[in-house]
């Protein structure tokens, strides 16, 4: 908290009387916030200061922009750079490329099996970026209203490189994917994500994932995963995720942690202690969403259809929506 000298000029904006939560893990505190040239100039008592514009934040929280840590906004930030859907909720940064699905690199003409359809939520044409550097260049050429922290997706790599998605990758295919990962990290990717829950990647054994992700070691990047199983085999999937993180010596993020299906409800009593134990000897984190349903592709595997399924939308069969 800083006091401003009385000789200081007026601010462009003062947010008065709010409760500040500053993101440093410090306790919340009451303060005014003075902003000049789009940047926070001072946090403290500004009773005697003036501004071109003032906002009364009494009874409200004043906080930095929120980070949406799990998104599929890879295309949205290009198609709708205003990102009203996010900034209207206070989100100022998005992490893209989750669940193994990234807009780059995608070999032109390569197959787009689900869940790669997430790259085109409106069903329109998806831009193709053969390299991650090309995608980053597109982001910089037309900056979105949010910061973008992109990951490279293992499923996208498989779709671009592996000739038969129903099998494990060959050594040469692993080498090609590994080269793409290195190129992506060099271009600015913050890590690699996997989605072994989905058919295009479920045939990938643990060894394939480790070898493809080798460039992560020593890079400071993260390994984020939509695990192989979030239902009956959830603990085994957690152990696989931890093992990959240990083999690569990288940070692990368990995406949207949950346990699926009525038979597994309450099993977070097993999974959360397991995650806490892993945290004591390696860097592990998780994200979760605050609602009791998930949104994903329509599986044909009976084991994945044991809970209520609602069709939100279908291009070929719009009549089944709902």
Coordinates of C-alpha atoms in Angstrom, one line a residue:
X1 CA 0.0 0.0 0.0
X2 CA 1.5 3.3 -1.1
X3 CA 0.6 6.9 -0.1
X4 CA 0.7 9.4 -3.0
X5 CA 2.4 12.7 -2.5
X6 CA 0.0 15.6 -2.6
X7 CA 1.8 17.1 -5.6
X8 CA 0.9 14.1 -7.8
X9 CA -1.3 14.8 -10.8
X10 CA -4.8 13.6 -11.1
X11 CA -5.4 10.0 -12.2
X12 CA -7.3 8.9 -15.3
X13 CA -9.4 6.6 -13.0
X14 CA -9.9 6.1 -9.3
X15 CA -11.7 3.0 -8.0
X16 CA -12.8 4.0 -4.5
X17 CA -13.7 2.2 -1.4
X18 CA -13.4 -1.4 -2.6
X19 CA -12.1 -4.5 -0.9
X20 CA -8.8 -5.4 -2.7
X21 CA -7.8 -9.0 -3.3
X22 CA -4.5 -8.6 -5.1
X23 CA -3.6 -12.1 -6.1
X24 CA -0.6 -12.3 -3.8
X25 CA -2.4 -14.6 -1.3
X26 CA -2.3 -11.6 1.2
X27 CA -5.5 -11.0 3.2
X28 CA -8.0 -8.8 1.5
X29 CA -7.9 -5.1 2.5
X30 CA -9.8 -1.9 2.0
X31 CA -8.1 0.6 -0.4
X32 CA -8.6 3.0 -3.3
X33 CA -6.9 2.2 -6.7
X34 CA -5.5 4.9 -8.9
X35 CA -5.0 4.2 -12.6
X36 CA -3.0 6.2 -15.1
X37 CA -2.3 5.4 -18.8
X38 CA -4.1 2.1 -18.4
X39 CA -1.8 0.9 -15.5
X40 CA -2.3 0.8 -11.7
X41 CA -0.3 3.7 -10.3
X42 CA -1.1 3.4 -6.7
X43 CA -3.1 1.3 -4.2
X44 CA -3.9 3.2 -1.0
X45 CA -6.0 6.0 0.5
X46 CA -6.7 8.6 -2.2
X47 CA -9.3 10.7 -0.4
X48 CA -7.6 14.0 -1.5
X49 CA -6.9 12.9 -5.1
X50 CA -9.0 13.5 -8.2
X51 CA -9.5 11.6 -11.4
X52 CA -11.2 12.1 -14.8
X53 CA -13.4 9.2 -13.9
X54 CA -14.3 7.6 -10.6
X55 CA -16.0 4.3 -9.7
X56 CA -17.6 3.7 -6.3
X57 CA -16.6 0.1 -5.4
X58 CA -18.0 0.2 -1.9
X59 CA -19.2 -3.2 -0.8
X60 CA -17.5 -4.8 -3.9
X61 CA -14.3 -6.7 -4.6
X62 CA -11.5 -5.2 -6.6
X63 CA -9.3 -7.8 -8.1
X64 CA -6.9 -8.3 -11.0
X65 CA -8.3 -10.0 -14.1
X66 CA -9.2 -13.6 -13.8
X67 CA -7.3 -16.4 -15.6
X68 CA -9.6 -19.0 -17.3
X69 CA -7.2 -21.9 -16.9
X70 CA -9.1 -24.4 -19.0
X71 CA -10.5 -23.2 -22.3
X72 CA -10.8 -24.2 -26.0
X73 CA -10.6 -20.7 -27.2
X74 CA -7.9 -21.4 -29.7
X75 CA -10.0 -20.3 -32.6
X76 CA -12.3 -17.9 -30.7
X77 CA -9.4 -15.5 -30.0
X78 CA -8.9 -15.1 -33.8
X79 CA -12.5 -15.2 -34.9
X80 CA -13.8 -13.0 -32.1
X81 CA -10.9 -11.0 -30.8
X82 CA -13.2 -8.8 -28.7
X83 CA -13.8 -11.9 -26.5
X84 CA -16.9 -10.4 -24.9
X85 CA -17.9 -13.8 -23.6
X86 CA -14.8 -13.7 -21.4
X87 CA -14.0 -10.1 -20.6
X88 CA -17.6 -9.5 -19.6
X89 CA -17.0 -12.0 -16.8
X90 CA -13.7 -10.3 -15.7
X91 CA -11.5 -12.9 -17.5
X92 CA -8.4 -11.2 -18.9
X93 CA -6.3 -14.3 -19.7
X94 CA -7.1 -17.7 -21.3
X95 CA -5.1 -20.9 -21.4
X96 CA -5.8 -22.7 -24.7
X97 CA -4.9 -26.0 -26.2
X98 CA -6.4 -28.1 -23.5
X99 CA -7.4 -31.8 -23.6
X100 CA -4.9 -32.6 -26.3
X101 CA -6.7 -30.3 -28.7
X102 CA -4.8 -27.3 -30.2
X103 CA -5.2 -25.3 -33.4
X104 CA -1.5 -25.8 -34.1
X105 CA 0.3 -27.6 -35.5
X106 CA -2.3 -29.1 -37.8
X107 CA -1.2 -30.5 -41.1
X108 CA -3.4 -29.2 -43.9
X109 CA -5.8 -31.9 -45.0
X110 CA -5.2 -34.1 -42.0
X111 CA -8.3 -35.7 -40.4
X112 CA -10.3 -33.8 -37.9
X113 CA -12.0 -36.5 -35.7
X114 CA -13.7 -35.4 -32.5
X115 CA -12.7 -33.9 -30.2
X116 CA -10.8 -31.7 -32.7
X117 CA -14.3 -30.3 -33.6
X118 CA -13.9 -28.2 -30.5
X119 CA -11.7 -26.0 -32.6
X120 CA -14.7 -24.9 -34.6
X121 CA -17.6 -24.6 -32.1
X122 CA -19.8 -22.9 -34.7
X123 CA -19.2 -25.6 -37.3
X124 CA -17.4 -23.2 -39.6
X125 CA -14.0 -23.5 -41.3
X126 CA -11.1 -23.8 -38.9
X127 CA -7.9 -21.9 -39.8
X128 CA -5.0 -24.3 -40.3
X129 CA -1.5 -23.6 -38.9
X130 CA 1.1 -26.0 -40.0
X131 CA 3.5 -24.7 -37.3
X132 CA 3.0 -23.3 -33.9
X133 CA 5.0 -20.2 -34.8
X134 CA 2.4 -19.4 -37.5
X135 CA -0.4 -19.5 -34.9
X136 CA 1.6 -17.2 -32.6
X137 CA 2.2 -14.8 -35.4
X138 CA -1.5 -14.7 -36.2
X139 CA -2.2 -13.9 -32.5
X140 CA 0.3 -11.1 -32.5
X141 CA -0.9 -9.7 -35.8
X142 CA -4.5 -9.3 -34.5
X143 CA -4.3 -9.3 -30.7
X144 CA -7.3 -10.4 -28.8
X145 CA -8.8 -8.5 -25.8
X146 CA -7.4 -11.3 -23.6
X147 CA -3.9 -12.6 -23.0
X148 CA -3.5 -16.0 -24.6
X149 CA -1.3 -18.7 -23.0
X150 CA -1.4 -21.6 -25.6
X151 CA -0.5 -25.2 -25.2
X152 CA 0.2 -27.7 -28.0
X153 CA -2.1 -30.7 -28.0
X154 CA -1.1 -34.3 -28.3
X155 CA -4.3 -35.3 -30.2
X156 CA -3.6 -32.6 -32.8
X157 CA 0.0 -33.9 -33.2
X158 CA -1.4 -37.4 -33.7
X159 CA -3.9 -36.3 -36.3
X160 CA -1.1 -34.6 -38.2
X161 CA 1.5 -37.3 -37.9
X162 CA 0.1 -40.8 -37.1
X163 CA -1.3 -42.7 -40.1
X164 CA -3.5 -44.9 -38.0
X165 CA -5.0 -43.3 -34.9
X166 CA -6.2 -46.7 -33.6
X167 CA -2.6 -47.8 -32.7
X168 CA 0.4 -46.6 -30.9
X169 CA 2.8 -44.3 -32.8
X170 CA 5.9 -45.7 -34.4
X171 CA 9.4 -44.5 -33.4
X172 CA 9.5 -42.3 -36.5
X173 CA 6.1 -40.8 -35.8
X174 CA 7.1 -40.1 -32.2
X175 CA 10.2 -38.4 -33.4
X176 CA 8.1 -36.2 -35.7
X177 CA 5.7 -35.3 -32.9
X178 CA 8.6 -34.5 -30.6
X179 CA 10.0 -32.1 -33.2
X180 CA 6.7 -30.4 -33.3
X181 CA 6.6 -30.1 -29.5
X182 CA 10.1 -28.5 -29.6
X183 CA 9.0 -26.1 -32.3
X184 CA 5.9 -25.1 -30.3
X185 CA 7.9 -24.5 -27.1
X186 CA 10.4 -22.4 -29.0
X187 CA 7.5 -20.4 -30.5
X188 CA 5.9 -19.7 -27.1
X189 CA 3.8 -22.6 -26.1
X190 CA 3.5 -23.0 -22.3
X191 CA 3.3 -26.8 -22.4
X192 CA 1.7 -29.9 -23.8
X193 CA -1.7 -31.2 -23.1
X194 CA -3.1 -34.7 -23.7
X195 CA -6.6 -36.1 -24.0
X196 CA -6.2 -39.9 -23.8
X197 CA -9.9 -40.1 -22.8
X198 CA -10.7 -39.5 -26.5
X199 CA -10.5 -42.1 -29.3
X200 CA -7.7 -40.3 -31.4
X201 CA -5.4 -40.5 -28.4
X202 CA -6.6 -43.4 -26.2
X203 CA -4.4 -45.8 -28.2
X204 CA -1.3 -43.9 -27.1
X205 CA 0.5 -45.8 -24.4
X206 CA 2.3 -44.0 -21.6
X207 CA 5.7 -44.5 -23.2
X208 CA 4.5 -42.7 -26.4
X209 CA 3.3 -39.7 -24.3
X210 CA 6.6 -39.5 -22.4
X211 CA 8.8 -39.6 -25.5
X212 CA 6.6 -37.1 -27.4
X213 CA 6.8 -34.7 -24.5
X214 CA 10.6 -35.1 -23.9
X215 CA 11.2 -31.4 -24.9
X216 CA 9.3 -30.3 -21.8
X217 CA 12.1 -31.4 -19.6
X218 CA 14.0 -28.4 -18.4
X219 CA 11.8 -26.0 -20.4
X220 CA 9.7 -24.8 -17.5
X221 CA 6.6 -25.9 -19.4
X222 CA 3.6 -27.8 -18.0
X223 CA 2.0 -31.2 -18.8
X224 CA -1.8 -30.9 -18.6
X225 CA -4.0 -33.9 -19.1
X226 CA -7.6 -34.9 -19.7
X227 CA -6.9 -38.2 -18.2
X228 CA -7.5 -41.6 -19.7
X229 CA -10.3 -42.4 -17.3
X230 CA -12.3 -40.2 -14.8
X231 CA -14.6 -43.0 -13.7
X232 CA -13.9 -46.6 -12.5
X233 CA -10.2 -46.3 -13.3
X234 CA -9.7 -42.8 -12.0
X235 CA -6.9 -43.7 -9.5
X236 CA -5.0 -45.6 -12.1
X237 CA -5.2 -42.6 -14.5
X238 CA -4.0 -40.3 -11.8
X239 CA -1.0 -42.6 -11.2
X240 CA -0.2 -42.6 -14.9
X241 CA -0.3 -38.8 -14.9
X242 CA 2.0 -38.6 -11.9
X243 CA 4.4 -41.1 -13.6
X244 CA 4.6 -39.0 -16.8
X245 CA 5.3 -35.9 -14.7
X246 CA 8.1 -37.7 -12.8
X247 CA 9.6 -39.2 -16.0
X248 CA 9.8 -35.7 -17.6
X249 CA 10.5 -33.8 -14.3
X250 CA 7.7 -31.3 -15.2
X251 CA 4.7 -29.7 -13.6
X252 CA 1.5 -31.8 -14.0
X253 CA -2.0 -30.3 -14.2
X254 CA -4.9 -32.6 -13.8
X255 CA -7.7 -31.1 -16.0
X256 CA -11.2 -30.7 -14.6
X257 CA -10.7 -33.2 -11.8
X258 CA -13.8 -35.2 -11.0
X259 CA -15.1 -38.7 -10.6
X260 CA -17.8 -39.7 -13.1
X261 CA -20.9 -41.9 -12.7
X262 CA -23.1 -42.6 -9.7
X263 CA -21.1 -45.7 -8.7
X264 CA -18.1 -43.4 -8.3
X265 CA -19.7 -40.4 -6.5
X266 CA -17.8 -39.6 -3.3
X267 CA -14.5 -41.2 -4.5
X268 CA -12.8 -37.8 -4.2
X269 CA -12.2 -39.1 -0.7
X270 CA -9.7 -41.4 -2.4
X271 CA -8.5 -39.1 -5.2
X272 CA -7.8 -35.9 -3.3
X273 CA -5.6 -37.6 -0.7
X274 CA -3.8 -39.3 -3.6
X275 CA -3.2 -36.0 -5.3
X276 CA -2.1 -34.4 -2.0
X277 CA 0.4 -37.2 -1.5
X278 CA 1.8 -36.7 -5.0
X279 CA 2.1 -32.9 -4.3
X280 CA 4.5 -33.7 -1.5
X281 CA 7.1 -35.1 -3.9
X282 CA 6.4 -33.5 -7.3
X283 CA 4.7 -30.4 -8.7
X284 CA 1.0 -31.3 -9.3
X285 CA -2.0 -29.0 -9.6
X286 CA -5.6 -29.4 -10.7
X287 CA -8.5 -27.4 -12.0
X288 CA -12.2 -28.2 -11.6
X289 CA -15.4 -26.6 -12.7
X290 CA -18.2 -25.7 -10.2
X291 CA -21.1 -27.5 -11.8
X292 CA -22.3 -31.1 -11.9
X293 CA -22.3 -31.8 -15.6
X294 CA -19.6 -32.0 -18.3
X295 CA -19.7 -31.1 -22.0
X296 CA -17.9 -33.4 -24.5
X297 CA -18.3 -35.4 -27.6
X298 CA -21.0 -38.1 -27.9
X299 CA -19.2 -41.4 -27.3
X300 CA -20.4 -44.8 -28.6
X301 CA -18.6 -46.7 -25.8
X302 CA -21.4 -48.1 -23.6
X303 CA -19.2 -47.7 -20.5
X304 CA -19.2 -43.9 -21.2
X305 CA -22.9 -43.7 -21.7
X306 CA -24.0 -44.9 -18.2
X307 CA -25.1 -41.5 -17.1
X308 CA -27.8 -39.1 -18.4
X309 CA -26.8 -37.7 -21.8
X310 CA -28.3 -34.6 -23.3
X311 CA -27.5 -33.6 -26.9
X312 CA -26.7 -29.9 -26.9
X313 CA -26.3 -29.6 -30.6
X314 CA -25.9 -31.7 -33.7
X315 CA -25.0 -30.4 -37.1
X316 CA -26.2 -33.4 -39.1
X317 CA -29.3 -34.0 -36.9
X318 CA -30.4 -30.7 -35.4
X319 CA -33.8 -32.3 -34.5
X320 CA -32.2 -34.3 -31.7
X321 CA -30.9 -31.3 -29.8
X322 CA -32.2 -31.4 -26.2

